[in-house]
XYZ file of C-alpha atoms in Angstrom:
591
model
C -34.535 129.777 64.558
C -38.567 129.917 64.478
C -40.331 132.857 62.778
C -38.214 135.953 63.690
C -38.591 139.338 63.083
C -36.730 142.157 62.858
C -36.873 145.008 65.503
C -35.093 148.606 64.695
C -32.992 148.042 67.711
C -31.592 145.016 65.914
C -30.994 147.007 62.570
C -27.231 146.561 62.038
C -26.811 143.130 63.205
C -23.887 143.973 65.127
C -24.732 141.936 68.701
C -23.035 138.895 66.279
C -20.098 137.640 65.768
C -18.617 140.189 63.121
C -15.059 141.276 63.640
C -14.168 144.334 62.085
C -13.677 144.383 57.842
C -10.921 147.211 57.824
C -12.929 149.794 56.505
C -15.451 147.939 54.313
C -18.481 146.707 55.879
C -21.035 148.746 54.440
C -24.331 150.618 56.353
C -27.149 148.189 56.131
C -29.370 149.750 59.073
C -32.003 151.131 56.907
C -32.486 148.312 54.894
C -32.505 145.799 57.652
C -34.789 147.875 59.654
C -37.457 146.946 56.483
C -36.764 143.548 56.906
C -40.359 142.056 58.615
C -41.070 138.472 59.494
C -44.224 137.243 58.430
C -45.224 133.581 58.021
C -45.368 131.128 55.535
C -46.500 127.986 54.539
C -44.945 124.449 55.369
C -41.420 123.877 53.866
C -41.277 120.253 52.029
C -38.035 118.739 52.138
C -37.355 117.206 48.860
C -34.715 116.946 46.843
C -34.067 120.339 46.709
C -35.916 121.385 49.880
C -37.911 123.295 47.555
C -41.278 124.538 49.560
C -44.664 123.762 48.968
C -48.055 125.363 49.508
C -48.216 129.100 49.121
C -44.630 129.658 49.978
C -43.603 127.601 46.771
C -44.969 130.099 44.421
C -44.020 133.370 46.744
C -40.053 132.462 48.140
C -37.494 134.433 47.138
C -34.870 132.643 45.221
C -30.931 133.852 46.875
C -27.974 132.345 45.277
C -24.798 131.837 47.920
C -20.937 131.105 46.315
C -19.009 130.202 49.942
C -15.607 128.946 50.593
C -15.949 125.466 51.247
C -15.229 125.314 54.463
C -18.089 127.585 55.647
C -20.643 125.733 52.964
C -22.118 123.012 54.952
C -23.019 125.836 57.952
C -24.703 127.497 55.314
C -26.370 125.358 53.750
C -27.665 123.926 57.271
C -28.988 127.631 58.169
C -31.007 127.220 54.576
C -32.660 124.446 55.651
C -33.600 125.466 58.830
C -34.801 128.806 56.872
C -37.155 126.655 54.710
C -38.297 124.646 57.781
C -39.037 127.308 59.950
C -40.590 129.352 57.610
C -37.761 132.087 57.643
C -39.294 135.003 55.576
C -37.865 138.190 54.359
C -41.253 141.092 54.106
C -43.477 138.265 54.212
C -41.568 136.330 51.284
C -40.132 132.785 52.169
C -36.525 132.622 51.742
C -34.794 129.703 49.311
C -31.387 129.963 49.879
C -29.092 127.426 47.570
C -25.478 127.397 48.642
C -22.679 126.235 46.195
C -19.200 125.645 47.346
C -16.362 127.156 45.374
C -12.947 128.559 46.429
C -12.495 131.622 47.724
C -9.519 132.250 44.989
C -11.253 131.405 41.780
C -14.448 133.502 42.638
C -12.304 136.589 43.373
C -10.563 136.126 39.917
C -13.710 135.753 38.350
C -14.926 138.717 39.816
C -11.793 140.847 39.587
C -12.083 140.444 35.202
C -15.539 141.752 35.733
C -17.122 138.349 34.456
C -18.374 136.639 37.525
C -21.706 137.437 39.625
C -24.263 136.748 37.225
C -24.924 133.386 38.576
C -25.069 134.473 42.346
C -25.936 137.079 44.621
C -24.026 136.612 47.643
C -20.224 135.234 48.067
C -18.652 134.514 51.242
C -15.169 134.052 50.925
C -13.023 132.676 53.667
C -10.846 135.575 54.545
C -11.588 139.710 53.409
C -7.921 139.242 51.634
C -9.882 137.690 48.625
C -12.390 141.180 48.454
C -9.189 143.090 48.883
C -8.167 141.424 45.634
C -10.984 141.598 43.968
C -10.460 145.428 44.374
C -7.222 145.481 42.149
C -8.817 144.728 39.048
C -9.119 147.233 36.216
C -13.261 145.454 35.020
C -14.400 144.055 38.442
C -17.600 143.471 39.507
C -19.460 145.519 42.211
C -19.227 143.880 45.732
C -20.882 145.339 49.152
C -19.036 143.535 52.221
C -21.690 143.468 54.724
C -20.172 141.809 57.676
C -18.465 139.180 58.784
C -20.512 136.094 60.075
C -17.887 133.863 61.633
C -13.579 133.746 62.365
C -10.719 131.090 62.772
C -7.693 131.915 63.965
C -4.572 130.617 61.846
C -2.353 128.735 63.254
C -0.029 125.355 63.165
C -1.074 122.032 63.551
C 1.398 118.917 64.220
C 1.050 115.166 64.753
C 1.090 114.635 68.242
C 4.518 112.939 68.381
C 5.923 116.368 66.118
C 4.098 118.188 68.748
C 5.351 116.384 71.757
C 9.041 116.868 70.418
C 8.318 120.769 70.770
C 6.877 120.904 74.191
C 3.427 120.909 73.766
C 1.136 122.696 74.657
C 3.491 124.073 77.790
C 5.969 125.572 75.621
C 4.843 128.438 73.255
C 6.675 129.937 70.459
C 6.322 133.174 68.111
C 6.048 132.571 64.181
C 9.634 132.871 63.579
C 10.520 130.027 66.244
C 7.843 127.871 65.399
C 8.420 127.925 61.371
C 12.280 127.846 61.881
C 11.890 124.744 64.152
C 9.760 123.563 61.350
C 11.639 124.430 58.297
C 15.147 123.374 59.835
C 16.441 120.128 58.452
C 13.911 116.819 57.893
C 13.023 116.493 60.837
C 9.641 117.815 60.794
C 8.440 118.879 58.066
C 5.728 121.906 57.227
C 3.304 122.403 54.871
C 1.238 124.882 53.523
C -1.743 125.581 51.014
C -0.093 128.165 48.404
C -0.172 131.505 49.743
C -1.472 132.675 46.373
C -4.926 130.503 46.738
C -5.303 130.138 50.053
C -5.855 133.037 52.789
C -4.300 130.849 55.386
C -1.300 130.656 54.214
C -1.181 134.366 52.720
C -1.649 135.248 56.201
C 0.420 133.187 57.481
C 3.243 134.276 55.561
C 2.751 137.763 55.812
C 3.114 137.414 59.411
C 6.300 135.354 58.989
C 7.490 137.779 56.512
C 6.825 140.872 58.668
C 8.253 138.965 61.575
C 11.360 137.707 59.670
C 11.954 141.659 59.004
C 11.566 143.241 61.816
C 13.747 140.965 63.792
C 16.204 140.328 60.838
C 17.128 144.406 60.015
C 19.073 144.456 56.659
C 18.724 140.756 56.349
C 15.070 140.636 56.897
C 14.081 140.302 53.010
C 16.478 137.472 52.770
C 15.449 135.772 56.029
C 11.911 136.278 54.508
C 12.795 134.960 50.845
C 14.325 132.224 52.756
C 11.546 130.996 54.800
C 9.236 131.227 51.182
C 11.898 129.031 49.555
C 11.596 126.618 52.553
C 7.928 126.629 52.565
C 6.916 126.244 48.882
C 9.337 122.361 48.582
C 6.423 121.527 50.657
C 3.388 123.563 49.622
C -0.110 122.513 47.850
C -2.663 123.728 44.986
C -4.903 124.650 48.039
C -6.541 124.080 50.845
C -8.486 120.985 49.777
C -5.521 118.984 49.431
C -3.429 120.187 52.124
C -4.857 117.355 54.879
C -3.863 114.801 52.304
C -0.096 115.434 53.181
C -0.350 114.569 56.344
C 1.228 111.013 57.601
C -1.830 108.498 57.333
C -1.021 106.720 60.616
C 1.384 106.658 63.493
C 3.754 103.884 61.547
C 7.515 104.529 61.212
C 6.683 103.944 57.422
C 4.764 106.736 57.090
C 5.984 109.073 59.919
C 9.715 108.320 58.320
C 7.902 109.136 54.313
C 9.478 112.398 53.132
C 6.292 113.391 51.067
C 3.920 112.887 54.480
C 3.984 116.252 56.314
C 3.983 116.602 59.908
C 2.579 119.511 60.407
C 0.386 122.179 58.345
C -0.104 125.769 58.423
C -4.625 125.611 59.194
C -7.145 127.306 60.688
C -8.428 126.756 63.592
C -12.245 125.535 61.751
C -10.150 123.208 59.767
C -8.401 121.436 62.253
C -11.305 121.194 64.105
C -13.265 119.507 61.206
C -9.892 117.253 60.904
C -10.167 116.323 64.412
C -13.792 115.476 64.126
C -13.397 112.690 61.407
C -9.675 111.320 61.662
C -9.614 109.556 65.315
C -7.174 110.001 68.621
C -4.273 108.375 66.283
C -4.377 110.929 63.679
C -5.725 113.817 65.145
C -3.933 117.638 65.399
C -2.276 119.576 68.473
C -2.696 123.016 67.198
C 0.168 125.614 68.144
C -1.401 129.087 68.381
C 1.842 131.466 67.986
C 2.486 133.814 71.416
C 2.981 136.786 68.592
C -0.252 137.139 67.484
C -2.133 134.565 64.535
C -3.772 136.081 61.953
C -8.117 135.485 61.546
C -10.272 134.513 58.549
C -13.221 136.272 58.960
C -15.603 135.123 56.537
C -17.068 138.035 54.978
C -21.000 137.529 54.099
C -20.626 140.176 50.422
C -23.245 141.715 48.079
C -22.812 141.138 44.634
C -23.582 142.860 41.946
C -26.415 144.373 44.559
C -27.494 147.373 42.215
C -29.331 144.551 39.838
C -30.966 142.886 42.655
C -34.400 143.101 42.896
C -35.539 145.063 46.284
C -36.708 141.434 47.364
C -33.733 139.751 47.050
C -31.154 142.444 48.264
C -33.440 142.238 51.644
C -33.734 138.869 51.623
C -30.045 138.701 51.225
C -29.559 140.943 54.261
C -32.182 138.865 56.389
C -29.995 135.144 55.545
C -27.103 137.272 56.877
C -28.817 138.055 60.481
C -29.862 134.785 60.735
C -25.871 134.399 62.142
C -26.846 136.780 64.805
C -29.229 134.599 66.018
C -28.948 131.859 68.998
C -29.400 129.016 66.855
C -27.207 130.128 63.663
C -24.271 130.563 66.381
C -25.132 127.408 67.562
C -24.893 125.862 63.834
C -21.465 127.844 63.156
C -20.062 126.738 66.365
C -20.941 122.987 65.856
C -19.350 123.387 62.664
C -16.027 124.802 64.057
C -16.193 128.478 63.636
C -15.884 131.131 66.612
C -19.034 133.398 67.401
C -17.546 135.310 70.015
C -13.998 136.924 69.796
C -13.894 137.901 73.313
C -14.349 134.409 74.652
C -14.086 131.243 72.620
C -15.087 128.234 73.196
C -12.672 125.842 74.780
C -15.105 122.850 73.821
C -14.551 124.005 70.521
C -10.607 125.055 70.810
C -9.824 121.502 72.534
C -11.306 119.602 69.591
C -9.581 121.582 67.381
C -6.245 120.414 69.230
C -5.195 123.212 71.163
C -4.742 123.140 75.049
C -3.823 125.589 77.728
C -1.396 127.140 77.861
C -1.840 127.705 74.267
C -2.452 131.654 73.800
C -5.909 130.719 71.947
C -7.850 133.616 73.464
C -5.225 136.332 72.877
C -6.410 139.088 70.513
C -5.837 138.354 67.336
C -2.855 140.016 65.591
C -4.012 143.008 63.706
C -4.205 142.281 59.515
C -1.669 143.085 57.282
C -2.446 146.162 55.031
C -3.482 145.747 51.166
C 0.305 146.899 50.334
C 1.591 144.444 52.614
C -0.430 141.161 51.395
C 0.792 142.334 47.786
C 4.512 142.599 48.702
C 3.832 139.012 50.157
C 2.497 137.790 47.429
C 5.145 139.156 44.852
C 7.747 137.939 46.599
C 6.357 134.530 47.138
C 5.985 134.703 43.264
C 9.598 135.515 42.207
C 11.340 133.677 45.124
C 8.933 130.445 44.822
C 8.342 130.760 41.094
C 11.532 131.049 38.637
C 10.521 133.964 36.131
C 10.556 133.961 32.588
C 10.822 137.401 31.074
C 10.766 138.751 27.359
C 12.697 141.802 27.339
C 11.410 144.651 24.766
C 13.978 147.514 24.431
C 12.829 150.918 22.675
C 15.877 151.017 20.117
C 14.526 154.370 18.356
C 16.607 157.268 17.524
C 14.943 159.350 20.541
C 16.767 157.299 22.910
C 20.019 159.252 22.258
C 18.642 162.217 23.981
C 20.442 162.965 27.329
C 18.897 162.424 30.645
C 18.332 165.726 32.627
C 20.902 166.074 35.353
C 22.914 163.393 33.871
C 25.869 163.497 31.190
C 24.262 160.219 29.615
C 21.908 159.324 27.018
C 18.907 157.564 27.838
C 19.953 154.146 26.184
C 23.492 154.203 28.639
C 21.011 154.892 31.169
C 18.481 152.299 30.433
C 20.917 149.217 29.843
C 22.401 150.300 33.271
C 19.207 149.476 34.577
C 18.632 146.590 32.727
C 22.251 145.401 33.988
C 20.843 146.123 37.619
C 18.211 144.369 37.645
C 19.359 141.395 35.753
C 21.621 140.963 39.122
C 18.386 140.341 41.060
C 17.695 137.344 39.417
C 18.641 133.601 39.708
C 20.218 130.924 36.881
C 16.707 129.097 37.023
C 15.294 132.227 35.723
C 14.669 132.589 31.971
C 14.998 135.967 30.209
C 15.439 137.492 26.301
C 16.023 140.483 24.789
C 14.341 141.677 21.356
C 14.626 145.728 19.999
C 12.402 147.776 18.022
C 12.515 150.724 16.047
C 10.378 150.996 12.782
C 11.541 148.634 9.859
C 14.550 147.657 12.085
C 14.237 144.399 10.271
C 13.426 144.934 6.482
C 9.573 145.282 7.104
C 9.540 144.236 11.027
C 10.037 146.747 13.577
C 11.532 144.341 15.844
C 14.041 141.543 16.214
C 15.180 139.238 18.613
C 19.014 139.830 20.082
C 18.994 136.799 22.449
C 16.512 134.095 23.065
C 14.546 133.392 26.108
C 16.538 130.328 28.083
C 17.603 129.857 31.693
C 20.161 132.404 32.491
C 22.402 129.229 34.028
C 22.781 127.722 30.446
C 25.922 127.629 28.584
C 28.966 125.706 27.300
C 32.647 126.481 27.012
C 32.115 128.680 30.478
C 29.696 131.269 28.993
C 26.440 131.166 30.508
C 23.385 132.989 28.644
C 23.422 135.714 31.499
C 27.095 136.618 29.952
C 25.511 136.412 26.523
C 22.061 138.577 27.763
C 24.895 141.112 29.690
C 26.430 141.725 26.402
C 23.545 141.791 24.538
C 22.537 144.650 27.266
C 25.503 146.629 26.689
C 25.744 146.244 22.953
C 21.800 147.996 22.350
C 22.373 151.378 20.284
C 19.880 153.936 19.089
C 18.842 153.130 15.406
C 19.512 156.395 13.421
C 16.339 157.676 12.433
C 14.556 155.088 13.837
C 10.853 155.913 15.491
C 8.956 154.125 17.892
C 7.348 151.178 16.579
C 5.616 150.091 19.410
C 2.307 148.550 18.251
C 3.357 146.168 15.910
C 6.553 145.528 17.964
C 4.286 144.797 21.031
C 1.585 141.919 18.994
C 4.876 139.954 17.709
C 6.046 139.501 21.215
C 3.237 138.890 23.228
C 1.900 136.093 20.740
C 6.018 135.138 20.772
C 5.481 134.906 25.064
C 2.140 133.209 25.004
C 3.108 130.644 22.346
C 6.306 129.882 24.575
C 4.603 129.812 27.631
C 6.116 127.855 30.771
C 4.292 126.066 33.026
C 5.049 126.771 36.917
C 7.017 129.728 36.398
C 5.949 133.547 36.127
C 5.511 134.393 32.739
C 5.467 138.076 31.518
C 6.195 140.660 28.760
C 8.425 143.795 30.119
C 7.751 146.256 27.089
C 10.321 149.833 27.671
C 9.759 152.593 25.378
C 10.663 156.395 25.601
C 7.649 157.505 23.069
C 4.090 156.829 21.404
C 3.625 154.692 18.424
C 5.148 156.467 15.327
C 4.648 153.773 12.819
C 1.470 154.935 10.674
C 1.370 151.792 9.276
C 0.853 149.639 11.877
C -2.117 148.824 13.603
C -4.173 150.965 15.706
C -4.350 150.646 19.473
C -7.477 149.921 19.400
C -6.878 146.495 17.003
C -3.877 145.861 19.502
C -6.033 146.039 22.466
C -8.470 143.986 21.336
C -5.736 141.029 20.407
C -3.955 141.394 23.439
C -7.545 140.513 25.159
C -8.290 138.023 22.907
C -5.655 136.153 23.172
C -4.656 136.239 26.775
C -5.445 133.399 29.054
C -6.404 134.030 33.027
C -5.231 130.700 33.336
C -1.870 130.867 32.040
C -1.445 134.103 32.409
C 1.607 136.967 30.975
C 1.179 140.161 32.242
C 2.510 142.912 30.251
C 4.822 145.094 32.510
C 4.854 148.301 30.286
C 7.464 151.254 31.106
C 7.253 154.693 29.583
C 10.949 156.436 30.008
C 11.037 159.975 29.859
C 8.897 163.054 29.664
C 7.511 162.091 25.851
C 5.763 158.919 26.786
C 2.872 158.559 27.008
C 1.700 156.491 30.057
C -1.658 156.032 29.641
C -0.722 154.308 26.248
C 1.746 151.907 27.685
C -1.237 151.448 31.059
C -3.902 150.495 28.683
C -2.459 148.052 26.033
C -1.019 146.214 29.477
C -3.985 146.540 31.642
C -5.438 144.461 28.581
C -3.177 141.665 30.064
C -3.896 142.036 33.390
C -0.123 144.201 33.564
C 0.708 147.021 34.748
C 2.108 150.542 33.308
C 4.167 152.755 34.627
C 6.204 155.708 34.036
C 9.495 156.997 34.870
C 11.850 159.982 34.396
C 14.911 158.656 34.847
C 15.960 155.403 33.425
C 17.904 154.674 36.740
C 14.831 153.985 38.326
C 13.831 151.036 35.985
C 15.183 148.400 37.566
C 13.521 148.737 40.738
C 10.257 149.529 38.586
C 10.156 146.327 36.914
C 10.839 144.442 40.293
C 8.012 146.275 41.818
C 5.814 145.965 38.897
C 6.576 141.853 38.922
C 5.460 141.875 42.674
C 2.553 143.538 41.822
C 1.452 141.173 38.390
C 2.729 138.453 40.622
C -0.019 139.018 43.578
C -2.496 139.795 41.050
C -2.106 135.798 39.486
C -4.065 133.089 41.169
């Protein structure tokens, strides 16, 4: 890379290999265009590659958070920036890389509590910035580019491979996951869709596919193929190689916990390929509809705290990409530079072959509404729910609907009934009221406990018991809203009961404020609720206001403090498909 500098013709960076970032890569001419080279003493390679001379007491000092995969490119373009005597306005650069996925960092930085310790993040996919954007505290990123893609596509064990006509015969997603998910016969795995952008993108091309060619049916085709994949799915992308058979044997080819063939990118089947020999390497299978791209975008963080040194020197790593020899290092490390013309060096080692569609355009990315809607219904057709139930029993509720000839309760446990339909025996739900002192001093109490809906003896299941216990919920006569009190009890009630592997949350449904003036204030119930949650094991509060009275920002804040949702509606009917919206959305928030 040598000393460089920076000429205004190359302000933007753009000559390098940066697909587009839907919208979000931000203007970084002027500040690149004050980027100047200047030189540097020699770099000392040391333990830390710290420098020495001059430079030691002048470099600028640039944390980097990447995706693991990328991490070793980047952290070989930092060395080469200490060697060479990379500088940023006459400062040496010290760029220290630290690997971390892509899914924790964007949780981190979605609660608003992350950044402090770097300056840069680049995730493996603009999906994880996209949810970084749906928290209610993030912190402030700047995408400014994208440095490298890989394609996403399927790799199988050659004799898996063979069995499907490779690489002569192509298939869309649909064919290839259905040949894949049908039977034992080969059998597909994935990283889970909620921590790994492969297989989000993967399955929101599935998905999409699975509806457009299913009609009615699609959402159960889709459901389907999410049911299919998650039997065989990972923690993440780290592990995901593991599954593979270890070597050609019948033993292992014939072991039902050995996968055949993985959902990967491109980079890492490449990096796969590199390491595991001729016997255990990858054919990749690049779908004839389209596969989906990471795109590794290079993200400011936090960049309104950064010093004007280490914002530009920031900005000057990032061209560094642009350059001959950081294309060079991305390329040797299994990343395309050049969308209009990959590599086939790079494509063959990676396991794909002509006449493998590996230079079509990508397929374009699926919209922030349509990741979410892939993500909730991976969570509530992968994960069995477990839902607390919190029905507004005060005397208010007897009030008729507008247009209708029915109170809201009749209205409300309609909806309940509804969407109690939509779910599955493995799912767990209760029911608890609340009115003020509905239980000598309590506001609340608990009609039916939270069990599997399957459970039962003498032919009565506890979705029989829970459909009663819907029907039988009456307006308490002069009964208020005791919402705040009502709210603490079950939320501690959820967390303490928590369940492991399933999707926990509190759905709260109230037609009215608080009206209990001796309960606590909002404020006090606000700051429990954050206390005690747990990112980790996480129960969203899914908070419904129900007619013109309530107040939604009420219900939006005590479940933001959560990481719910609130929402309002102003007719009952329309709760049902509410709370399987809202558990879409809490669901593609988790993770």
């Amino acid at each position: 890379m040598g000393r460089h500098s920076l000429p205004d013709e190359r302000g933007t960076a753009t000559s390098g290999p940066r697909p587009q970032s839907r919208g979000r890569t931000v203007a970084i001419a002027t500040a690149l265009v004050l980027v100047v080279a200047g030189g540097a003493a020699a770099a000392v390679r040391s333990g830390l590659l710290s420098f020495g001379g001059s430079c030691g007491d002048d470099a600028v000092r640039l944390d980097v958070v990447a995706a693991p995969a990328v991490s070793p490119a980047l952290r070989e373009a930092a060395d080469e920036a200490r060697e060479q005597e990379i500088t940023s306005d006459g400062h040496c650069i010290d760029v220290r890389v630290t690997a971390r996925d892509s899914y924790k960092v964007a949780a981190e930085l979605r609660s608003g509590k992350g950044g402090a310790e770097y300056d840069v993040w680049v995730p493996d996919s603009d999906v994880w910035v996209q949810r970084v954007g749906l928290g209610g505290k993030q912190s402030k990123i700047a995408p400014a580019g994208n440095i490298a893609s890989s394609p996403v596509g399927i790799g199988m064990v050659p004799s898996a491979a063979e069995s499907l006509g490779w690489p002569k015969k192509t298939y869309s997603w649909p064919e290839l996951t259905t040949a894949a998910t049908k039977g034992d016969k080969l059998r597909l795995g994935t990283a889970d869709p909620a921590r790994s952008a492969s297989g989000l993108l993967a399955l929101a091309k599935m998905g999409a596919s699975a509806k457009k060619q299913g009609g009615k049916e699609g959402d159960t085709r889709a459901a389907a193929l999410a049911k299919a994949l998650a039997s065989r799915t990972t923690d993440d992308d780290g592990r995901l190689l593991d599954t593979l058979a270890r070597d050609g044997s019948g033993a292992e080819r014939g072991n039902p916990r050995r996968n055949q063939a993985l959902i990967l990118s491109e980079q890492a089947a490449y990096a796969h390929n590199a390491s595991a020999g001729e016997e255990n390497s990858l054919d990749l299978f690049y779908p004839k509809d389209g596969s989906p791209r990471l795109d590794y975008p290079y993200t400011l963080v936090e960049d309104g705290r950064m010093s004007t040194d280490t914002s530009r020197a920031a900005l000057r790593f990032m061209t560094m990409f642009s350059d001959d020899d950081g294309r060079r290092i991305l390329a040797e490390h299994g990343f395309r530079t050049d969308l209009d013309q990959p590599s086939e060096r790079l494509v063959t080692a990676a396991g794909g072959r002509t006449p493998q569609p590996y230079a079509d355009e990508a397929t374009d990315p699926p919209s922030d509404k349509e990741l979410q809607e892939t993500l909730g219904m991976w969570t509530i057709t992968v994960q069995s729910a477990r839902l607390s139930t919190v029905v507004d029993a005060s005397e208010s509720m007897r009030q008729l609907v507008p247009g209708r000839d029915q109170s809201r309760m009749e209205v409300t446990k309609a909806s309940l009934l509804r969407a109690l339909a939509g779910f599955t025996d493995e799912d767990e739900i209760g029911l608890w009221e609340f009115a003020t002192r509905l239980d000598g001093t309590r506001d609340y109490r608990e009609l039916e406990p939270t069990r599997r809906l399957g459970d039962g003896k003498g032919g009565v299941t506890h979705r029989d018991e829970l459909s009663d216990a819907f029907g039988g919920l009456q307006p308490v006569p002069g009964g208020a809203t005791g919402l705040y009190d009502t709210t603490l009890a079950a939320y501690k009630e959820a967390r303490s009961t928590y369940a492991r592997n399933r999707f926990n949350a509190l759905v709260i449904l109230t037609d009215g404020a608080n009206q209990d003036p001796g309960s606590i204030s909002r404020s006090s119930l606000i700051a429990q609720l954050e206390e005690i949650s747990d990112r980790e094991h996480p129960v969203p509060i899914i908070a419904i206001a129900v007619g013109p009275e309530a107040d939604k920002d009420e219900v939006q804040q005590i479940a933001e403090a959560t990481g719910g949702s609130g929402h309002q509606v102003d007719d009952p009917a329309q709760i049902h498909a509410v709370i399987l919206k809202a558990i879409m959305e809490a669901g593609s928030n988790q993770g």
